[in-house]
Amino acid sequence: MPIATVNPANGETLKTYEAMGAEEIERRLQLAEATFRTYRTTSFVDRGRLLLQAAHHLEEDQQDVARMMTTEMGKPVNQARAEAAKCVKAMRWYAERAEELLADEEPADSDMKDSGASRVRVRYRPLGPILAVMPWNFPLWQVIRFAAPALMAGNVGLLKHSSNVPQTALYLEDLFHRAGYTEGCFQTLLIGAGQVDEILRDERVRAATLTGSEPAGRAVAATAGEMIKKTVLELGGSDPYVVMPSADLDRAAQVAVTARVQNTGQSCIAAKRFIVHTDVYDAFAERFVEGMKALVVGDPMLDETDVGPLATEQGRSDLEELVDDARRSGADVLCGGHQLRRPELPGWYYAPTVIAGITRDMRIHREEAFGPVATLYRAGDLDEAVLIANDSPFGLSSNVWTRDEAEVDRFVRDLEAGSVFVNGMTASHPAFPFGGVKRSGYGRELSGHGIREFCNITTVWHGA
């Protein structure tokens, strides 16, 4: 894939960039290593001051950076503004809390009695340069939720962003430099996917984090495993959205629409599989389909737009193949499909779509639908709902709608997912750990768990 800004609303190539050569990559790796030696010794106060300044600049840039993201990957501009605001919130959260989250820990007195030590401390120390391989779907947020905790922990960052959002990648490097960080603290590497392996193998790169596809995660994990380097992976998701008879159906259906089409459905944590108890299936389906039909599909630069274009032409083709496969196998398309509500639009649009009658032999049952396509399942009881929900190679998040506390306890116990959201839509927040199980990856981002992922957890033992 060329490194270029291609507007998905019309297919126009706006800017192209040359991939960095070996000499420039080497310069940046040297700079990262040299900068880490001094940055690692800075105080939390100084690190926090820099991160707060970066947050201030981003807040001032919110309107412009939102339009830039929309131009590069097509998300509705009102959602792009919200993404920028969320980044500001996370940066301030870590700036204010990192010292507390990484404070030295001491064991309980009862554990000291037979330790032979007069004092023991657990200290969190930074690892070094961290390579971040990031996706296009939340081009600002995905990077900030890595960069903010990594920088506050004393690490330095090397960003390999998706090749279709180069302007956002360069903006992020400039943002941290304007805030006062020295050049080597955060650097963008304008490189293709084929160059990641060599950089990850470099001894100066101490760890890696990747958000993206399962194949990309496998490749990074394989190399990192060979080199014995820590990784955090956040990969695909096909999140279940379970609706039980006691749920507020109007609210559940309304939230379901937003949960499916946020970011035009191009979100790992978007609800994708809607599993509804048979007693309320028909009522929910009617409300949900009507809500999907009512969405405004159009120019992502307009605030009234709910669903913009898909980010890439290939992404739309992949989605079409999943829907076509389901239709050929007997699924019912309740709305959407190939019949675009705005066929005159020149970009990579796909109509909000709902499919019912899903069976296990359909590709869409096993694969992630990355776009505004929802699948409806009928469950006879709670046990069947759990079986359907867990019948997926993914386990990122999940949503459960019920007012029965006993049912809540069962879902929390039995759902195979990194999160369970009860009577609400999955969302990430800087204070709560985020990540998945199974093929959705491993490790956690955000919260204290996230900032400690790229720390050397050191036992400091003092003799009597």
Tab-separated table of C-alpha atoms in Angstrom:
chain	number	residue	atom	x	y	z
A	1	MET	CA	0.000	0.000	0.000
A	2	PRO	CA	1.460	3.407	-0.936
A	3	ILE	CA	1.902	5.979	1.806
A	4	ALA	CA	-0.756	8.447	0.740
A	5	THR	CA	-3.799	10.448	1.741
A	6	VAL	CA	-6.689	9.247	-0.419
A	7	ASN	CA	-10.027	10.861	0.410
A	8	PRO	CA	-12.478	7.951	0.815
A	9	ALA	CA	-15.441	10.256	0.172
A	10	ASN	CA	-14.417	10.653	-3.479
A	11	GLY	CA	-11.343	8.471	-4.117
A	12	GLU	CA	-9.096	11.472	-4.790
A	13	THR	CA	-5.384	11.122	-3.949
A	14	LEU	CA	-4.410	14.301	-2.145
A	15	LYS	CA	-0.823	13.699	-0.993
A	16	THR	CA	1.769	10.978	-1.416
A	17	TYR	CA	4.932	10.350	0.598
A	18	GLU	CA	8.120	8.424	0.031
A	19	ALA	CA	8.932	5.734	2.553
A	20	MET	CA	11.933	6.532	4.729
A	21	GLY	CA	15.163	4.942	3.630
A	22	ALA	CA	17.615	2.923	5.683
A	23	GLU	CA	19.778	5.947	6.528
A	24	GLU	CA	16.890	7.964	7.981
A	25	ILE	CA	15.533	4.985	9.892
A	26	GLU	CA	18.962	4.399	11.408
A	27	ARG	CA	19.208	8.065	12.398
A	28	ARG	CA	15.889	7.873	14.180
A	29	LEU	CA	16.728	4.643	15.970
A	30	GLN	CA	19.998	6.138	17.199
A	31	LEU	CA	18.149	9.232	18.346
A	32	ALA	CA	15.528	7.188	20.198
A	33	GLU	CA	18.168	5.204	22.044
A	34	ALA	CA	20.211	8.285	22.960
A	35	THR	CA	17.148	10.246	24.074
A	36	PHE	CA	15.929	7.416	26.280
A	37	ARG	CA	19.140	7.469	28.322
A	38	THR	CA	18.326	10.957	29.574
A	39	TYR	CA	14.518	11.050	29.330
A	40	ARG	CA	14.212	7.984	31.568
A	41	THR	CA	15.708	10.005	34.437
A	42	THR	CA	13.249	12.892	34.210
A	43	SER	CA	10.739	13.398	37.004
A	44	PHE	CA	7.034	12.701	36.826
A	45	VAL	CA	6.487	16.415	37.309
A	46	ASP	CA	8.499	17.243	34.196
A	47	ARG	CA	6.911	14.470	32.148
A	48	GLY	CA	3.463	15.577	33.244
A	49	ARG	CA	4.178	19.185	32.346
A	50	LEU	CA	5.129	18.145	28.805
A	51	LEU	CA	2.097	15.903	28.353
A	52	LEU	CA	-0.266	18.594	29.623
A	53	GLN	CA	1.239	21.007	27.121
A	54	ALA	CA	0.661	18.502	24.319
A	55	ALA	CA	-2.948	18.139	25.485
A	56	HIS	CA	-3.333	21.914	25.397
A	57	HIS	CA	-2.077	22.102	21.817
A	58	LEU	CA	-4.341	19.254	20.720
A	59	GLU	CA	-7.330	20.965	22.291
A	60	GLU	CA	-6.528	24.128	20.347
A	61	ASP	CA	-6.094	22.084	17.152
A	62	GLN	CA	-9.304	20.105	17.608
A	63	GLN	CA	-11.257	21.511	14.659
A	64	ASP	CA	-8.401	21.272	12.172
A	65	VAL	CA	-7.211	17.840	13.254
A	66	ALA	CA	-10.777	16.521	13.083
A	67	ARG	CA	-11.115	17.619	9.479
A	68	MET	CA	-7.724	16.083	8.707
A	69	MET	CA	-8.803	12.711	10.105
A	70	THR	CA	-12.079	12.855	8.203
A	71	THR	CA	-10.236	13.660	4.982
A	72	GLU	CA	-7.825	10.768	5.447
A	73	MET	CA	-10.129	7.961	6.594
A	74	GLY	CA	-13.694	9.205	6.264
A	75	LYS	CA	-15.098	9.195	9.783
A	76	PRO	CA	-17.956	11.689	10.302
A	77	VAL	CA	-16.387	14.952	11.404
A	78	ASN	CA	-18.464	15.219	14.566
A	79	GLN	CA	-17.048	11.863	15.649
A	80	ALA	CA	-13.545	13.033	14.710
A	81	ARG	CA	-13.927	16.043	17.005
A	82	ALA	CA	-15.051	13.721	19.787
A	83	GLU	CA	-11.989	11.529	19.179
A	84	ALA	CA	-9.670	14.512	19.577
A	85	ALA	CA	-11.421	15.526	22.795
A	86	LYS	CA	-11.091	11.991	24.135
A	87	CYS	CA	-7.349	12.099	23.470
A	88	VAL	CA	-7.042	15.338	25.423
A	89	LYS	CA	-8.858	13.713	28.340
A	90	ALA	CA	-6.562	10.685	28.347
A	91	MET	CA	-3.406	12.788	28.165
A	92	ARG	CA	-4.492	14.855	31.153
A	93	TRP	CA	-5.536	11.740	33.051
A	94	TYR	CA	-2.117	10.138	32.719
A	95	ALA	CA	-0.262	13.391	33.330
A	96	GLU	CA	-2.044	13.735	36.652
A	97	ARG	CA	-2.013	10.088	37.792
A	98	ALA	CA	1.116	8.396	36.440
A	99	GLU	CA	3.231	9.032	39.525
A	100	GLU	CA	0.601	7.411	41.737
A	101	LEU	CA	0.097	4.497	39.350
A	102	LEU	CA	3.838	3.781	39.234
A	103	ALA	CA	4.629	4.468	42.893
A	104	ASP	CA	6.955	2.032	44.641
A	105	GLU	CA	5.176	-0.860	46.354
A	106	GLU	CA	6.189	-2.640	49.562
A	107	PRO	CA	5.088	-6.123	50.616
A	108	ALA	CA	2.989	-6.731	53.690
A	109	ASP	CA	4.830	-7.075	57.015
A	110	SER	CA	3.749	-10.727	57.235
A	111	ASP	CA	5.593	-11.455	53.981
A	112	MET	CA	8.789	-9.817	55.248
A	113	LYS	CA	9.249	-12.089	58.266
A	114	ASP	CA	11.020	-14.934	56.483
A	115	SER	CA	12.426	-12.946	53.535
A	116	GLY	CA	15.831	-12.273	55.056
A	117	ALA	CA	15.490	-8.627	54.062
A	118	SER	CA	15.231	-5.449	56.057
A	119	ARG	CA	13.284	-3.819	53.247
A	120	VAL	CA	11.825	-4.824	49.878
A	121	ARG	CA	10.405	-2.522	47.253
A	122	VAL	CA	8.830	-3.123	43.861
A	123	ARG	CA	9.787	-0.371	41.467
A	124	TYR	CA	8.457	0.337	37.959
A	125	ARG	CA	11.190	1.361	35.551
A	126	PRO	CA	10.862	2.181	31.816
A	127	LEU	CA	11.971	-0.318	29.190
A	128	GLY	CA	13.246	1.918	26.382
A	129	PRO	CA	12.161	2.697	22.818
A	130	ILE	CA	8.738	1.154	22.117
A	131	LEU	CA	7.546	0.483	18.565
A	132	ALA	CA	3.846	1.198	18.050
A	133	VAL	CA	2.166	-0.215	14.934
A	134	MET	CA	-1.154	1.577	14.732
A	135	PRO	CA	-4.322	1.388	12.568
A	136	TRP	CA	-6.277	3.962	10.600
A	137	ASN	CA	-9.730	3.577	12.158
A	138	PHE	CA	-9.075	5.788	15.203
A	139	PRO	CA	-5.895	7.402	13.906
A	140	LEU	CA	-5.446	9.788	16.836
A	141	TRP	CA	-6.892	7.848	19.771
A	142	GLN	CA	-5.089	4.576	19.107
A	143	VAL	CA	-1.753	6.369	19.195
A	144	ILE	CA	-2.456	8.587	22.197
A	145	ARG	CA	-3.650	5.715	24.350
A	146	PHE	CA	-0.226	4.138	23.795
A	147	ALA	CA	1.881	7.300	23.817
A	148	ALA	CA	0.479	9.001	26.911
A	149	PRO	CA	1.212	6.166	29.369
A	150	ALA	CA	4.442	5.146	27.633
A	151	LEU	CA	5.887	8.656	27.814
A	152	MET	CA	4.742	9.145	31.399
A	153	ALA	CA	6.469	5.876	32.336
A	154	GLY	CA	9.745	7.224	30.901
A	155	ASN	CA	9.784	5.317	27.617
A	156	VAL	CA	10.203	6.857	24.172
A	157	GLY	CA	8.002	6.070	21.194
A	158	LEU	CA	8.479	5.066	17.567
A	159	LEU	CA	5.237	5.227	15.586
A	160	LYS	CA	4.586	3.182	12.461
A	161	HIS	CA	1.125	4.377	11.514
A	162	SER	CA	-1.166	2.982	8.844
A	163	SER	CA	-0.078	4.027	5.364
A	164	ASN	CA	-3.390	5.732	4.546
A	165	VAL	CA	-3.168	8.284	7.402
A	166	PRO	CA	0.301	9.821	6.919
A	167	GLN	CA	-0.815	13.379	7.699
A	168	THR	CA	-2.192	12.292	11.064
A	169	ALA	CA	1.036	10.402	11.765
A	170	LEU	CA	3.165	13.458	11.013
A	171	TYR	CA	0.826	15.697	13.001
A	172	LEU	CA	1.343	13.527	16.090
A	173	GLU	CA	5.108	13.834	15.882
A	174	ASP	CA	4.792	17.589	15.483
A	175	LEU	CA	2.314	17.808	18.385
A	176	PHE	CA	4.785	16.316	20.860
A	177	HIS	CA	7.640	18.425	19.549
A	178	ARG	CA	5.599	21.618	19.902
A	179	ALA	CA	4.812	20.614	23.472
A	180	GLY	CA	8.518	20.687	24.304
A	181	TYR	CA	9.527	17.038	24.062
A	182	THR	CA	12.974	16.547	22.594
A	183	GLU	CA	12.957	15.107	19.076
A	184	GLY	CA	13.817	11.559	20.092
A	185	CYS	CA	10.955	11.157	22.589
A	186	PHE	CA	8.327	10.554	19.920
A	187	GLN	CA	9.126	9.917	16.265
A	188	THR	CA	6.982	8.939	13.327
A	189	LEU	CA	8.442	6.392	10.925
A	190	LEU	CA	6.939	6.805	7.465
A	191	ILE	CA	7.525	3.228	6.375
A	192	GLY	CA	5.607	0.411	4.727
A	193	ALA	CA	4.402	-2.706	6.508
A	194	GLY	CA	7.281	-4.685	5.030
A	195	GLN	CA	9.807	-2.617	6.989
A	196	VAL	CA	8.330	-3.356	10.417
A	197	ASP	CA	10.048	-6.716	10.863
A	198	GLU	CA	13.570	-5.331	10.483
A	199	ILE	CA	12.920	-2.500	12.918
A	200	LEU	CA	11.379	-4.829	15.491
A	201	ARG	CA	14.452	-7.045	15.255
A	202	ASP	CA	16.733	-4.112	16.086
A	203	GLU	CA	18.171	-4.488	19.606
A	204	ARG	CA	17.450	-0.842	20.377
A	205	VAL	CA	13.712	-1.446	20.137
A	206	ARG	CA	12.742	-3.018	23.456
A	207	ALA	CA	9.063	-3.827	22.961
A	208	ALA	CA	6.119	-3.350	20.623
A	209	THR	CA	2.419	-2.670	20.700
A	210	LEU	CA	0.073	-3.283	17.798
A	211	THR	CA	-3.558	-2.537	17.166
A	212	GLY	CA	-4.774	-3.983	13.904
A	213	SER	CA	-5.665	-7.115	12.013
A	214	GLU	CA	-5.084	-10.661	13.149
A	215	PRO	CA	-2.486	-11.356	10.390
A	216	ALA	CA	-0.538	-8.226	11.370
A	217	GLY	CA	-0.664	-9.281	15.005
A	218	ARG	CA	0.588	-12.767	14.186
A	219	ALA	CA	3.526	-11.336	12.238
A	220	VAL	CA	4.583	-8.924	14.981
A	221	ALA	CA	4.088	-11.510	17.721
A	222	ALA	CA	6.162	-14.067	15.817
A	223	THR	CA	9.101	-11.721	15.372
A	224	ALA	CA	8.855	-10.393	18.916
A	225	GLY	CA	8.734	-13.950	20.235
A	226	GLU	CA	11.847	-14.875	18.288
A	227	MET	CA	13.615	-11.790	19.662
A	228	ILE	CA	12.191	-12.280	23.204
A	229	LYS	CA	10.493	-8.890	23.276
A	230	LYS	CA	7.340	-7.878	25.126
A	231	THR	CA	4.251	-7.163	23.015
A	232	VAL	CA	0.732	-5.946	23.599
A	233	LEU	CA	-1.771	-6.839	20.873
A	234	GLU	CA	-5.281	-5.477	20.329
A	235	LEU	CA	-6.665	-7.236	17.290
A	236	GLY	CA	-10.082	-7.864	15.800
A	237	GLY	CA	-13.421	-8.175	17.490
A	238	SER	CA	-16.883	-9.492	16.732
A	239	ASP	CA	-18.576	-8.326	19.900
A	240	PRO	CA	-21.890	-9.846	20.994
A	241	TYR	CA	-24.787	-7.616	22.013
A	242	VAL	CA	-27.220	-9.733	24.036
A	243	VAL	CA	-30.790	-8.596	24.698
A	244	MET	CA	-32.879	-10.435	27.288
A	245	PRO	CA	-36.646	-10.138	27.959
A	246	SER	CA	-36.299	-7.788	30.942
A	247	ALA	CA	-34.339	-5.205	28.923
A	248	ASP	CA	-35.606	-1.742	28.072
A	249	LEU	CA	-36.188	-2.599	24.407
A	250	ASP	CA	-36.525	0.961	23.134
A	251	ARG	CA	-33.245	1.952	24.741
A	252	ALA	CA	-31.491	-1.291	23.794
A	253	ALA	CA	-32.451	-0.895	20.120
A	254	GLN	CA	-31.505	2.785	20.042
A	255	VAL	CA	-28.081	2.143	21.550
A	256	ALA	CA	-27.629	-0.895	19.307
A	257	VAL	CA	-27.716	1.300	16.208
A	258	THR	CA	-25.000	3.592	17.570
A	259	ALA	CA	-23.001	0.631	18.856
A	260	ARG	CA	-22.959	-0.899	15.377
A	261	VAL	CA	-22.289	2.134	13.185
A	262	GLN	CA	-19.931	4.224	15.291
A	263	ASN	CA	-17.031	5.166	13.036
A	264	THR	CA	-19.104	3.794	10.117
A	265	GLY	CA	-18.897	0.396	11.777
A	266	GLN	CA	-15.118	0.311	11.485
A	267	SER	CA	-14.339	-0.331	15.124
A	268	CYS	CA	-12.956	-3.427	16.814
A	269	ILE	CA	-15.224	-2.817	19.811
A	270	ALA	CA	-18.350	-2.070	17.804
A	271	ALA	CA	-21.194	-4.457	18.565
A	272	LYS	CA	-21.507	-6.751	15.550
A	273	ARG	CA	-23.542	-9.813	16.546
A	274	PHE	CA	-26.961	-9.043	18.050
A	275	ILE	CA	-28.211	-12.022	20.054
A	276	VAL	CA	-31.819	-11.563	21.122
A	277	HIS	CA	-34.002	-13.750	23.329
A	278	THR	CA	-36.830	-15.244	21.307
A	279	ASP	CA	-39.492	-13.625	23.527
A	280	VAL	CA	-38.416	-10.127	22.419
A	281	TYR	CA	-36.691	-10.924	19.127
A	282	ASP	CA	-39.389	-9.620	16.784
A	283	ALA	CA	-39.954	-6.420	18.751
A	284	PHE	CA	-36.234	-5.679	18.974
A	285	ALA	CA	-35.597	-6.516	15.312
A	286	GLU	CA	-38.337	-4.145	14.163
A	287	ARG	CA	-36.936	-1.264	16.218
A	288	PHE	CA	-33.332	-2.004	15.264
A	289	VAL	CA	-33.963	-2.245	11.518
A	290	GLU	CA	-35.966	0.969	11.516
A	291	GLY	CA	-33.139	2.704	13.348
A	292	MET	CA	-30.575	1.484	10.848
A	293	LYS	CA	-32.747	2.596	7.926
A	294	ALA	CA	-33.098	6.086	9.402
A	295	LEU	CA	-29.343	6.776	9.506
A	296	VAL	CA	-28.047	9.609	7.338
A	297	VAL	CA	-25.408	8.341	4.906
A	298	GLY	CA	-23.411	11.064	3.223
A	299	ASP	CA	-20.614	13.621	3.244
A	300	PRO	CA	-18.543	12.989	6.388
A	301	MET	CA	-17.691	16.683	6.625
A	302	LEU	CA	-21.330	17.494	7.481
A	303	ASP	CA	-22.368	17.366	11.129
A	304	GLU	CA	-25.699	15.753	10.286
A	305	THR	CA	-24.015	12.704	8.724
A	306	ASP	CA	-24.258	9.490	10.733
A	307	VAL	CA	-22.417	7.148	8.358
A	308	GLY	CA	-19.585	8.173	6.074
A	309	PRO	CA	-17.615	6.179	3.511
A	310	LEU	CA	-15.525	3.171	4.390
A	311	ALA	CA	-11.863	4.066	4.676
A	312	THR	CA	-10.663	2.022	1.717
A	313	GLU	CA	-12.073	0.557	-1.450
A	314	GLN	CA	-10.718	-2.850	-0.440
A	315	GLY	CA	-12.572	-2.586	2.855
A	316	ARG	CA	-15.842	-2.109	1.026
A	317	SER	CA	-15.105	-5.053	-1.276
A	318	ASP	CA	-14.362	-7.274	1.728
A	319	LEU	CA	-17.660	-6.276	3.333
A	320	GLU	CA	-19.587	-6.947	0.122
A	321	GLU	CA	-18.081	-10.441	-0.068
A	322	LEU	CA	-19.210	-11.268	3.478
A	323	VAL	CA	-22.756	-10.096	2.796
A	324	ASP	CA	-22.903	-11.886	-0.563
A	325	ASP	CA	-21.686	-15.119	1.022
A	326	ALA	CA	-24.370	-14.904	3.706
A	327	ARG	CA	-27.096	-14.165	1.142
A	328	ARG	CA	-26.053	-17.112	-1.048
A	329	SER	CA	-26.157	-19.352	2.019
A	330	GLY	CA	-29.739	-18.399	2.815
A	331	ALA	CA	-29.481	-15.378	5.125
A	332	ASP	CA	-32.202	-12.718	5.016
A	333	VAL	CA	-31.084	-9.133	4.327
A	334	LEU	CA	-33.559	-7.044	6.317
A	335	CYS	CA	-32.163	-3.723	5.106
A	336	GLY	CA	-29.198	-2.390	3.193
A	337	GLY	CA	-26.951	-4.680	1.251
A	338	HIS	CA	-25.981	-3.406	-2.182
A	339	GLN	CA	-28.900	-0.977	-2.445
A	340	LEU	CA	-27.220	2.257	-1.371
A	341	ARG	CA	-29.537	4.950	-0.123
A	342	ARG	CA	-27.273	7.535	-1.754
A	343	PRO	CA	-26.086	5.831	-4.988
A	344	GLU	CA	-24.890	9.110	-6.465
A	345	LEU	CA	-22.085	9.383	-3.906
A	346	PRO	CA	-18.697	8.803	-5.583
A	347	GLY	CA	-16.794	7.400	-2.587
A	348	TRP	CA	-16.594	4.024	-0.841
A	349	TYR	CA	-20.006	4.026	0.789
A	350	TYR	CA	-21.948	1.012	2.003
A	351	ALA	CA	-25.500	1.173	3.274
A	352	PRO	CA	-26.267	0.259	6.901
A	353	THR	CA	-27.250	-3.398	6.681
A	354	VAL	CA	-28.963	-5.928	8.948
A	355	ILE	CA	-28.815	-9.676	8.204
A	356	ALA	CA	-30.825	-12.398	9.934
A	357	GLY	CA	-30.904	-16.167	9.679
A	358	ILE	CA	-27.180	-16.565	10.304
A	359	THR	CA	-25.769	-20.093	10.388
A	360	ARG	CA	-22.372	-21.398	11.474
A	361	ASP	CA	-21.298	-22.183	7.902
A	362	MET	CA	-21.498	-18.528	6.838
A	363	ARG	CA	-18.256	-16.576	6.758
A	364	ILE	CA	-19.840	-13.642	8.538
A	365	HIS	CA	-20.454	-15.866	11.564
A	366	ARG	CA	-16.711	-16.409	12.021
A	367	GLU	CA	-15.152	-13.323	10.464
A	368	GLU	CA	-15.220	-9.699	11.546
A	369	ALA	CA	-17.516	-7.437	9.518
A	370	PHE	CA	-15.619	-4.148	9.457
A	371	GLY	CA	-18.343	-1.772	8.367
A	372	PRO	CA	-22.021	-0.954	9.030
A	373	VAL	CA	-23.303	-4.532	8.811
A	374	ALA	CA	-25.110	-6.182	11.740
A	375	THR	CA	-26.060	-9.830	12.190
A	376	LEU	CA	-29.171	-10.868	14.139
A	377	TYR	CA	-29.423	-14.122	16.098
A	378	ARG	CA	-32.391	-15.630	17.952
A	379	ALA	CA	-31.637	-17.320	21.315
A	380	GLY	CA	-34.096	-19.569	23.119
A	381	ASP	CA	-32.708	-18.892	26.600
A	382	LEU	CA	-29.713	-17.514	28.470
A	383	ASP	CA	-27.621	-20.640	27.960
A	384	GLU	CA	-28.081	-20.494	24.201
A	385	ALA	CA	-27.287	-16.775	24.204
A	386	VAL	CA	-23.975	-17.480	25.939
A	387	LEU	CA	-23.171	-20.309	23.516
A	388	ILE	CA	-23.792	-18.069	20.493
A	389	ALA	CA	-21.841	-15.194	22.037
A	390	ASN	CA	-18.816	-17.392	22.722
A	391	ASP	CA	-18.975	-19.149	19.336
A	392	SER	CA	-16.425	-16.748	17.882
A	393	PRO	CA	-12.651	-16.748	17.548
A	394	PHE	CA	-12.672	-13.235	19.037
A	395	GLY	CA	-13.141	-12.022	22.592
A	396	LEU	CA	-12.675	-8.277	22.802
A	397	SER	CA	-15.767	-6.850	24.485
A	398	SER	CA	-19.423	-7.703	24.985
A	399	ASN	CA	-22.738	-6.004	25.735
A	400	VAL	CA	-25.604	-7.367	27.827
A	401	TRP	CA	-29.058	-5.870	28.249
A	402	THR	CA	-31.028	-7.211	31.207
A	403	ARG	CA	-32.483	-5.972	34.493
A	404	ASP	CA	-32.088	-9.369	36.126
A	405	GLU	CA	-29.041	-9.369	38.413
A	406	ALA	CA	-28.788	-13.147	38.362
A	407	GLU	CA	-28.511	-12.991	34.573
A	408	VAL	CA	-25.862	-10.286	34.847
A	409	ASP	CA	-23.812	-12.530	37.135
A	410	ARG	CA	-24.063	-15.403	34.651
A	411	PHE	CA	-22.984	-13.289	31.696
A	412	VAL	CA	-20.070	-11.754	33.597
A	413	ARG	CA	-18.949	-15.236	34.649
A	414	ASP	CA	-19.386	-16.981	31.311
A	415	LEU	CA	-18.793	-14.543	28.451
A	416	GLU	CA	-15.338	-14.908	26.910
A	417	ALA	CA	-14.393	-11.264	26.533
A	418	GLY	CA	-12.107	-8.617	27.969
A	419	SER	CA	-15.070	-6.449	28.965
A	420	VAL	CA	-18.746	-6.874	29.776
A	421	PHE	CA	-20.890	-3.753	29.415
A	422	VAL	CA	-24.279	-4.059	31.097
A	423	ASN	CA	-27.153	-1.946	29.742
A	424	GLY	CA	-24.788	0.257	27.785
A	425	MET	CA	-22.480	0.451	24.799
A	426	THR	CA	-18.848	-0.607	24.886
A	427	ALA	CA	-16.513	2.358	25.167
A	428	SER	CA	-12.929	2.890	26.278
A	429	HIS	CA	-11.968	5.218	29.123
A	430	PRO	CA	-8.477	6.079	30.402
A	431	ALA	CA	-9.285	4.776	33.888
A	432	PHE	CA	-10.450	1.297	32.806
A	433	PRO	CA	-8.269	-1.506	31.394
A	434	PHE	CA	-8.897	-2.340	27.760
A	435	GLY	CA	-8.024	-5.491	25.826
A	436	GLY	CA	-9.238	-8.916	24.824
A	437	VAL	CA	-8.803	-12.669	24.877
A	438	LYS	CA	-8.627	-15.397	22.241
A	439	ARG	CA	-7.779	-13.969	18.801
A	440	SER	CA	-8.564	-10.453	19.955
A	441	GLY	CA	-5.066	-10.306	21.408
A	442	TYR	CA	-3.421	-10.063	24.816
A	443	GLY	CA	-2.182	-7.492	27.258
A	444	ARG	CA	-4.037	-4.406	28.392
A	445	GLU	CA	-4.065	-0.757	27.476
A	446	LEU	CA	-5.241	2.206	29.560
A	447	SER	CA	-5.586	2.460	33.360
A	448	GLY	CA	-2.771	1.426	35.689
A	449	HIS	CA	-2.602	-1.946	33.955
A	450	GLY	CA	-1.783	-0.245	30.659
A	451	ILE	CA	0.982	2.009	31.944
A	452	ARG	CA	2.692	-0.950	33.633
A	453	GLU	CA	2.741	-3.092	30.459
A	454	PHE	CA	5.936	-1.426	29.261
A	455	CYS	CA	7.731	-1.210	32.561
A	456	ASN	CA	10.508	-3.298	34.048
A	457	ILE	CA	8.844	-4.445	37.280
A	458	THR	CA	11.897	-4.527	39.536
A	459	THR	CA	12.280	-6.124	42.947
A	460	VAL	CA	14.677	-4.127	45.134
A	461	TRP	CA	15.907	-6.216	48.091
A	462	HIS	CA	17.858	-4.807	51.074
A	463	GLY	CA	19.726	-7.115	53.431
A	464	ALA	CA	19.228	-6.946	57.188
